[in-house]
Amino acid sequence: MNQSTPIESSYQVVPIGKVISPFKQKFTVPRQPRLLSLAKGYIELFKPFDDLHALSSLADFSHIWVLFWFHLNPENKSASFEQYKWQPMVRPPRLGGKEKVGVFASRSPFRPNPIGMSVYKLDGIEKNSKGIKIHINGIDVVDGTPVIDIKPYIPFSDSVTDAKGGFAQDIPVMPFNVIFSDKALAELYHLAKNQGHSESYAKEVEQFILQVLSQDARPSYHQNKMNVDMSKKQYGVDLLEYNIKWLLDENQVIITDVSLTKNR
């Protein structure tokens, strides 16, 4: 049996597809899967993996495990494992970014092998002229994230009712109340209508935006400025095909403007 260490051996990982996600920037992504019920998207399979035979019987499962690559880590461009800058101790946001834990006791993206895993609700499998889409719900990755494997979620073995969650035992509390200004809400519905979307679609987008911004969608370096008054500062983010602008007034987020993203 080969006892080689990872540094002495290498293993090839080939992306089988990518996630098409409503989150266009890292700082808006939920920190765990299934926290936002309206975070919907799909996995687009690459050739030669876009084969319905490979997905046979997958639709019988309600949820799937998705393994993915943290491709936006700056260090991922390193030429070799020896040059990759992983961190043995990290500061989980759940602990306020102040306390350190071991990287293997966290889900930090800065790992020896930057592999993530999440369980998503499987909403359906679609085959069309452009390929195969695996529709998923509860997404917690940025748009374009490479997928390296898909596995079915098996309740009797994957769900442990008496499991301990360490520092992340409880569901996180959403810190902010979020409201639309009258102007911003009218803009959203007007844009959706002009794009040919239904009013029900616009309503779901409205609720999705409220979900995202309630979790504190500011960049982390702003979230950590505890002693600096960041109130009334204008923020912006791209979600789906819309650019959302808002300001933070004490513990309330006020959405002030909605427009189409510039790359459309």
mmCIF file of C-alpha atoms in Angstrom:
data_model
loop_
_atom_site.group_PDB
_atom_site.id
_atom_site.type_symbol
_atom_site.label_atom_id
_atom_site.label_comp_id
_atom_site.label_asym_id
_atom_site.label_seq_id
_atom_site.Cartn_x
_atom_site.Cartn_y
_atom_site.Cartn_z
ATOM 1 C CA MET A 1 0.000 0.000 0.000
ATOM 2 C CA ASN A 2 1.348 3.396 -0.958
ATOM 3 C CA GLN A 3 2.069 5.460 2.168
ATOM 4 C CA SER A 4 3.010 8.617 0.259
ATOM 5 C CA THR A 5 1.995 11.913 1.833
ATOM 6 C CA PRO A 6 -0.147 14.403 -0.151
ATOM 7 C CA ILE A 7 2.937 16.561 -0.699
ATOM 8 C CA GLU A 8 4.720 13.672 -2.409
ATOM 9 C CA SER A 9 1.714 12.687 -4.516
ATOM 10 C CA SER A 10 -0.842 14.571 -6.544
ATOM 11 C CA TYR A 11 -4.333 13.656 -7.664
ATOM 12 C CA GLN A 12 -6.174 15.102 -10.604
ATOM 13 C CA VAL A 13 -9.594 16.645 -9.982
ATOM 14 C CA VAL A 14 -11.680 17.439 -13.052
ATOM 15 C CA PRO A 15 -14.657 19.809 -12.811
ATOM 16 C CA ILE A 16 -17.836 18.108 -13.998
ATOM 17 C CA GLY A 17 -19.816 21.339 -14.191
ATOM 18 C CA LYS A 18 -20.414 24.700 -12.571
ATOM 19 C CA VAL A 19 -23.071 26.301 -10.401
ATOM 20 C CA ILE A 20 -25.214 29.054 -11.881
ATOM 21 C CA SER A 21 -25.978 31.039 -8.746
ATOM 22 C CA PRO A 22 -27.864 34.258 -7.971
ATOM 23 C CA PHE A 23 -24.839 35.415 -5.945
ATOM 24 C CA LYS A 24 -22.353 37.372 -8.053
ATOM 25 C CA GLN A 25 -19.980 38.457 -5.271
ATOM 26 C CA LYS A 26 -18.493 36.394 -2.441
ATOM 27 C CA PHE A 27 -19.599 38.670 0.395
ATOM 28 C CA THR A 28 -23.323 38.105 -0.311
ATOM 29 C CA VAL A 29 -23.130 34.292 -0.179
ATOM 30 C CA PRO A 30 -24.777 32.618 2.854
ATOM 31 C CA ARG A 31 -22.230 30.986 5.156
ATOM 32 C CA GLN A 32 -24.023 27.631 5.071
ATOM 33 C CA PRO A 33 -26.401 25.908 2.647
ATOM 34 C CA ARG A 34 -30.190 26.072 2.984
ATOM 35 C CA LEU A 35 -30.183 29.231 5.121
ATOM 36 C CA LEU A 36 -31.990 31.125 2.356
ATOM 37 C CA SER A 37 -34.965 29.176 1.012
ATOM 38 C CA LEU A 38 -35.202 31.335 -2.131
ATOM 39 C CA ALA A 39 -31.538 30.962 -3.138
ATOM 40 C CA LYS A 40 -32.226 28.994 -6.307
ATOM 41 C CA GLY A 41 -30.052 28.104 -9.282
ATOM 42 C CA TYR A 42 -28.733 25.106 -11.152
ATOM 43 C CA ILE A 43 -25.694 23.012 -11.943
ATOM 44 C CA GLU A 44 -24.659 23.112 -15.590
ATOM 45 C CA LEU A 45 -22.854 19.905 -16.491
ATOM 46 C CA PHE A 46 -19.824 19.953 -18.799
ATOM 47 C CA LYS A 47 -19.159 17.470 -21.571
ATOM 48 C CA PRO A 48 -18.763 14.486 -21.428
ATOM 49 C CA PHE A 49 -20.591 14.439 -18.069
ATOM 50 C CA ASP A 50 -23.832 15.892 -19.487
ATOM 51 C CA ASP A 51 -25.224 12.407 -19.958
ATOM 52 C CA LEU A 52 -28.653 11.509 -18.602
ATOM 53 C CA HIS A 53 -27.404 7.981 -17.912
ATOM 54 C CA ALA A 54 -25.119 9.449 -15.229
ATOM 55 C CA LEU A 55 -28.178 10.981 -13.541
ATOM 56 C CA SER A 56 -30.413 7.926 -13.730
ATOM 57 C CA SER A 57 -32.442 7.549 -10.468
ATOM 58 C CA LEU A 58 -31.044 10.803 -8.998
ATOM 59 C CA ALA A 59 -34.513 12.400 -9.191
ATOM 60 C CA ASP A 60 -35.709 9.810 -6.656
ATOM 61 C CA PHE A 61 -33.764 11.733 -3.991
ATOM 62 C CA SER A 62 -35.026 15.000 -2.511
ATOM 63 C CA HIS A 63 -31.554 16.383 -1.706
ATOM 64 C CA ILE A 64 -28.017 16.031 -3.047
ATOM 65 C CA TRP A 65 -24.494 16.576 -1.789
ATOM 66 C CA VAL A 66 -22.436 18.846 -4.036
ATOM 67 C CA LEU A 67 -18.645 18.958 -3.745
ATOM 68 C CA PHE A 68 -17.075 22.080 -5.212
ATOM 69 C CA TRP A 69 -13.817 23.996 -5.530
ATOM 70 C CA PHE A 70 -13.198 27.360 -3.813
ATOM 71 C CA HIS A 71 -11.928 28.829 -7.068
ATOM 72 C CA LEU A 72 -11.876 32.465 -5.944
ATOM 73 C CA ASN A 73 -9.188 31.921 -3.292
ATOM 74 C CA PRO A 74 -6.257 34.045 -4.552
ATOM 75 C CA GLU A 75 -3.799 31.288 -3.636
ATOM 76 C CA ASN A 76 -5.527 28.760 -5.906
ATOM 77 C CA LYS A 77 -3.376 30.004 -8.770
ATOM 78 C CA SER A 78 -0.259 28.589 -7.102
ATOM 79 C CA ALA A 79 1.731 26.159 -9.188
ATOM 80 C CA SER A 80 2.024 23.415 -6.586
ATOM 81 C CA PHE A 81 0.798 22.147 -3.225
ATOM 82 C CA GLU A 82 3.977 23.392 -1.551
ATOM 83 C CA GLN A 83 3.183 26.955 -2.661
ATOM 84 C CA TYR A 84 -0.472 26.880 -1.624
ATOM 85 C CA LYS A 85 -1.038 29.135 1.408
ATOM 86 C CA TRP A 86 -3.421 27.219 3.625
ATOM 87 C CA GLN A 87 -3.988 28.236 7.234
ATOM 88 C CA PRO A 88 -3.880 25.802 10.200
ATOM 89 C CA MET A 89 -5.916 28.209 12.366
ATOM 90 C CA VAL A 90 -8.847 30.314 11.124
ATOM 91 C CA ARG A 91 -11.325 32.821 12.543
ATOM 92 C CA PRO A 92 -14.892 31.625 11.845
ATOM 93 C CA PRO A 93 -17.398 34.452 11.247
ATOM 94 C CA ARG A 94 -19.759 32.568 13.576
ATOM 95 C CA LEU A 95 -17.386 33.443 16.451
ATOM 96 C CA GLY A 96 -17.320 37.101 15.450
ATOM 97 C CA GLY A 97 -14.014 36.813 13.612
ATOM 98 C CA LYS A 98 -12.150 37.085 16.918
ATOM 99 C CA GLU A 99 -11.576 33.515 18.126
ATOM 100 C CA LYS A 100 -9.450 30.978 16.285
ATOM 101 C CA VAL A 101 -10.172 27.288 15.695
ATOM 102 C CA GLY A 102 -8.343 24.641 13.715
ATOM 103 C CA VAL A 103 -9.045 24.678 10.007
ATOM 104 C CA PHE A 104 -10.338 21.097 10.212
ATOM 105 C CA ALA A 105 -12.868 22.270 12.828
ATOM 106 C CA SER A 106 -14.223 24.843 10.371
ATOM 107 C CA ARG A 107 -15.636 25.201 6.898
ATOM 108 C CA SER A 108 -13.171 27.885 5.926
ATOM 109 C CA PRO A 109 -12.294 27.999 2.204
ATOM 110 C CA PHE A 110 -8.586 28.343 3.071
ATOM 111 C CA ARG A 111 -7.810 24.645 3.422
ATOM 112 C CA PRO A 112 -4.960 22.349 2.299
ATOM 113 C CA ASN A 113 -7.298 21.304 -0.521
ATOM 114 C CA PRO A 114 -9.874 24.065 -1.097
ATOM 115 C CA ILE A 115 -12.849 21.715 -1.424
ATOM 116 C CA GLY A 116 -16.304 22.634 -0.155
ATOM 117 C CA MET A 117 -19.385 20.494 0.308
ATOM 118 C CA SER A 118 -23.035 21.462 0.692
ATOM 119 C CA VAL A 119 -26.379 19.706 0.724
ATOM 120 C CA TYR A 120 -29.038 21.226 -1.538
ATOM 121 C CA LYS A 121 -32.676 20.525 -2.254
ATOM 122 C CA LEU A 122 -33.034 18.926 -5.692
ATOM 123 C CA ASP A 123 -35.759 20.789 -7.594
ATOM 124 C CA GLY A 124 -35.506 18.838 -10.838
ATOM 125 C CA ILE A 125 -33.378 17.778 -13.775
ATOM 126 C CA GLU A 126 -33.835 19.471 -17.138
ATOM 127 C CA LYS A 127 -32.539 18.350 -20.522
ATOM 128 C CA ASN A 128 -32.680 20.767 -23.437
ATOM 129 C CA SER A 129 -30.769 21.609 -26.609
ATOM 130 C CA LYS A 130 -28.076 23.416 -24.591
ATOM 131 C CA GLY A 131 -27.365 20.542 -22.217
ATOM 132 C CA ILE A 132 -28.430 19.382 -18.752
ATOM 133 C CA LYS A 133 -29.416 21.551 -15.804
ATOM 134 C CA ILE A 134 -29.725 20.177 -12.271
ATOM 135 C CA HIS A 135 -31.986 22.651 -10.475
ATOM 136 C CA ILE A 136 -31.080 23.198 -6.812
ATOM 137 C CA ASN A 137 -32.353 25.237 -3.874
ATOM 138 C CA GLY A 138 -30.564 26.610 -0.805
ATOM 139 C CA ILE A 139 -27.400 27.648 -2.655
ATOM 140 C CA ASP A 140 -24.401 28.950 -0.709
ATOM 141 C CA VAL A 141 -21.783 29.410 -3.437
ATOM 142 C CA VAL A 142 -20.891 32.209 -5.819
ATOM 143 C CA ASP A 143 -21.871 32.125 -9.481
ATOM 144 C CA GLY A 144 -19.521 30.009 -11.606
ATOM 145 C CA THR A 145 -18.254 27.784 -8.779
ATOM 146 C CA PRO A 146 -16.713 24.581 -10.257
ATOM 147 C CA VAL A 147 -18.475 21.354 -9.240
ATOM 148 C CA ILE A 148 -16.250 18.314 -8.750
ATOM 149 C CA ASP A 149 -18.828 15.710 -7.678
ATOM 150 C CA ILE A 150 -22.509 15.077 -6.936
ATOM 151 C CA LYS A 151 -23.814 12.444 -4.532
ATOM 152 C CA PRO A 152 -27.304 11.634 -3.238
ATOM 153 C CA TYR A 153 -28.241 12.658 0.294
ATOM 154 C CA ILE A 154 -29.265 9.515 2.174
ATOM 155 C CA PRO A 155 -31.338 10.389 5.271
ATOM 156 C CA PHE A 156 -30.732 7.285 7.386
ATOM 157 C CA SER A 157 -26.956 7.693 7.249
ATOM 158 C CA ASP A 158 -26.419 11.400 6.552
ATOM 159 C CA SER A 159 -28.782 12.776 9.211
ATOM 160 C CA VAL A 160 -27.607 12.297 12.802
ATOM 161 C CA THR A 161 -30.327 13.452 15.212
ATOM 162 C CA ASP A 162 -28.126 13.706 18.327
ATOM 163 C CA ALA A 163 -25.100 15.254 16.627
ATOM 164 C CA LYS A 164 -23.188 18.058 18.366
ATOM 165 C CA GLY A 165 -22.481 21.220 16.365
ATOM 166 C CA GLY A 166 -19.657 22.720 18.415
ATOM 167 C CA PHE A 167 -19.609 26.505 18.054
ATOM 168 C CA ALA A 168 -22.265 26.282 15.287
ATOM 169 C CA GLN A 169 -24.976 24.316 17.081
ATOM 170 C CA ASP A 170 -27.822 26.769 16.436
ATOM 171 C CA ILE A 171 -29.177 28.432 13.320
ATOM 172 C CA PRO A 172 -27.638 31.930 13.036
ATOM 173 C CA VAL A 173 -29.866 34.901 13.804
ATOM 174 C CA MET A 174 -30.390 37.287 10.899
ATOM 175 C CA PRO A 175 -29.135 40.609 12.331
ATOM 176 C CA PHE A 176 -31.029 43.163 10.254
ATOM 177 C CA ASN A 177 -34.568 44.161 9.429
ATOM 178 C CA VAL A 178 -34.807 45.007 5.711
ATOM 179 C CA ILE A 179 -37.284 47.251 3.925
ATOM 180 C CA PHE A 180 -37.666 48.573 0.381
ATOM 181 C CA SER A 181 -38.157 52.260 -0.217
ATOM 182 C CA ASP A 182 -41.266 52.925 -2.292
ATOM 183 C CA LYS A 183 -39.035 54.031 -5.163
ATOM 184 C CA ALA A 184 -36.862 50.873 -5.110
ATOM 185 C CA LEU A 185 -39.835 48.504 -4.925
ATOM 186 C CA ALA A 186 -41.531 50.231 -7.860
ATOM 187 C CA GLU A 187 -38.279 49.998 -9.847
ATOM 188 C CA LEU A 188 -38.021 46.249 -9.218
ATOM 189 C CA TYR A 189 -41.539 45.493 -10.423
ATOM 190 C CA HIS A 190 -41.173 47.828 -13.415
ATOM 191 C CA LEU A 191 -37.904 46.191 -14.508
ATOM 192 C CA ALA A 192 -39.291 42.689 -14.056
ATOM 193 C CA LYS A 193 -42.355 43.531 -16.147
ATOM 194 C CA ASN A 194 -40.215 45.075 -18.918
ATOM 195 C CA GLN A 195 -38.154 41.872 -19.022
ATOM 196 C CA GLY A 196 -41.276 39.807 -19.549
ATOM 197 C CA HIS A 197 -41.393 38.381 -16.031
ATOM 198 C CA SER A 198 -44.628 37.756 -14.173
ATOM 199 C CA GLU A 199 -45.689 39.612 -11.039
ATOM 200 C CA SER A 200 -45.227 36.389 -9.049
ATOM 201 C CA TYR A 201 -41.598 36.233 -10.246
ATOM 202 C CA ALA A 202 -41.047 39.826 -9.131
ATOM 203 C CA LYS A 203 -42.580 38.994 -5.755
ATOM 204 C CA GLU A 204 -40.193 36.051 -5.300
ATOM 205 C CA VAL A 205 -37.229 38.244 -6.262
ATOM 206 C CA GLU A 206 -38.411 40.830 -3.729
ATOM 207 C CA GLN A 207 -38.485 38.202 -0.974
ATOM 208 C CA PHE A 208 -35.103 36.799 -2.051
ATOM 209 C CA ILE A 209 -33.471 40.235 -1.818
ATOM 210 C CA LEU A 210 -34.953 40.691 1.665
ATOM 211 C CA GLN A 211 -33.533 37.304 2.714
ATOM 212 C CA VAL A 212 -30.037 38.074 1.402
ATOM 213 C CA LEU A 213 -29.704 41.530 2.920
ATOM 214 C CA SER A 214 -31.085 40.444 6.302
ATOM 215 C CA GLN A 215 -27.960 38.306 6.854
ATOM 216 C CA ASP A 216 -25.597 41.309 6.613
ATOM 217 C CA ALA A 217 -24.385 41.391 3.029
ATOM 218 C CA ARG A 218 -21.617 43.910 3.608
ATOM 219 C CA PRO A 219 -17.989 43.013 2.817
ATOM 220 C CA SER A 220 -16.358 41.383 5.856
ATOM 221 C CA TYR A 221 -13.919 44.257 6.410
ATOM 222 C CA HIS A 222 -16.948 46.508 6.977
ATOM 223 C CA GLN A 223 -18.741 43.996 9.192
ATOM 224 C CA ASN A 224 -15.677 43.811 11.450
ATOM 225 C CA LYS A 225 -15.458 47.591 12.007
ATOM 226 C CA MET A 226 -17.300 47.387 15.294
ATOM 227 C CA ASN A 227 -16.086 50.757 16.605
ATOM 228 C CA VAL A 228 -16.570 52.677 13.362
ATOM 229 C CA ASP A 229 -19.877 54.266 12.469
ATOM 230 C CA MET A 230 -20.810 52.687 9.118
ATOM 231 C CA SER A 231 -24.398 53.972 9.232
ATOM 232 C CA LYS A 232 -25.854 55.791 6.259
ATOM 233 C CA LYS A 233 -23.070 54.426 4.038
ATOM 234 C CA GLN A 234 -24.285 53.379 0.582
ATOM 235 C CA TYR A 235 -23.708 49.747 -0.414
ATOM 236 C CA GLY A 236 -24.346 47.885 -3.637
ATOM 237 C CA VAL A 237 -24.523 44.289 -4.800
ATOM 238 C CA ASP A 238 -25.526 42.287 -7.861
ATOM 239 C CA LEU A 239 -28.199 39.633 -7.289
ATOM 240 C CA LEU A 240 -29.661 37.705 -10.218
ATOM 241 C CA GLU A 241 -29.829 40.282 -13.020
ATOM 242 C CA TYR A 242 -30.316 43.270 -10.708
ATOM 243 C CA ASN A 243 -28.016 45.747 -8.991
ATOM 244 C CA ILE A 244 -29.301 46.560 -5.523
ATOM 245 C CA LYS A 245 -28.256 49.653 -3.562
ATOM 246 C CA TRP A 246 -28.977 50.044 0.130
ATOM 247 C CA LEU A 247 -27.875 51.841 3.258
ATOM 248 C CA LEU A 248 -27.650 50.707 6.856
ATOM 249 C CA ASP A 249 -29.503 52.871 9.372
ATOM 250 C CA GLU A 250 -28.663 51.447 12.805
ATOM 251 C CA ASN A 251 -30.021 47.863 12.592
ATOM 252 C CA GLN A 252 -32.267 48.473 9.605
ATOM 253 C CA VAL A 253 -31.341 48.028 5.948
ATOM 254 C CA ILE A 254 -33.142 50.387 3.577
ATOM 255 C CA ILE A 255 -33.076 49.426 -0.118
ATOM 256 C CA THR A 256 -32.867 52.676 -2.057
ATOM 257 C CA ASP A 257 -32.397 51.722 -5.700
ATOM 258 C CA VAL A 258 -32.844 48.758 -8.079
ATOM 259 C CA SER A 259 -31.452 48.678 -11.623
ATOM 260 C CA LEU A 260 -30.304 46.138 -14.193
ATOM 261 C CA THR A 261 -26.688 45.005 -13.880
ATOM 262 C CA LYS A 262 -24.261 46.655 -16.275
ATOM 263 C CA ASN A 263 -23.127 43.377 -17.855
ATOM 264 C CA ARG A 264 -26.537 42.647 -19.319
#
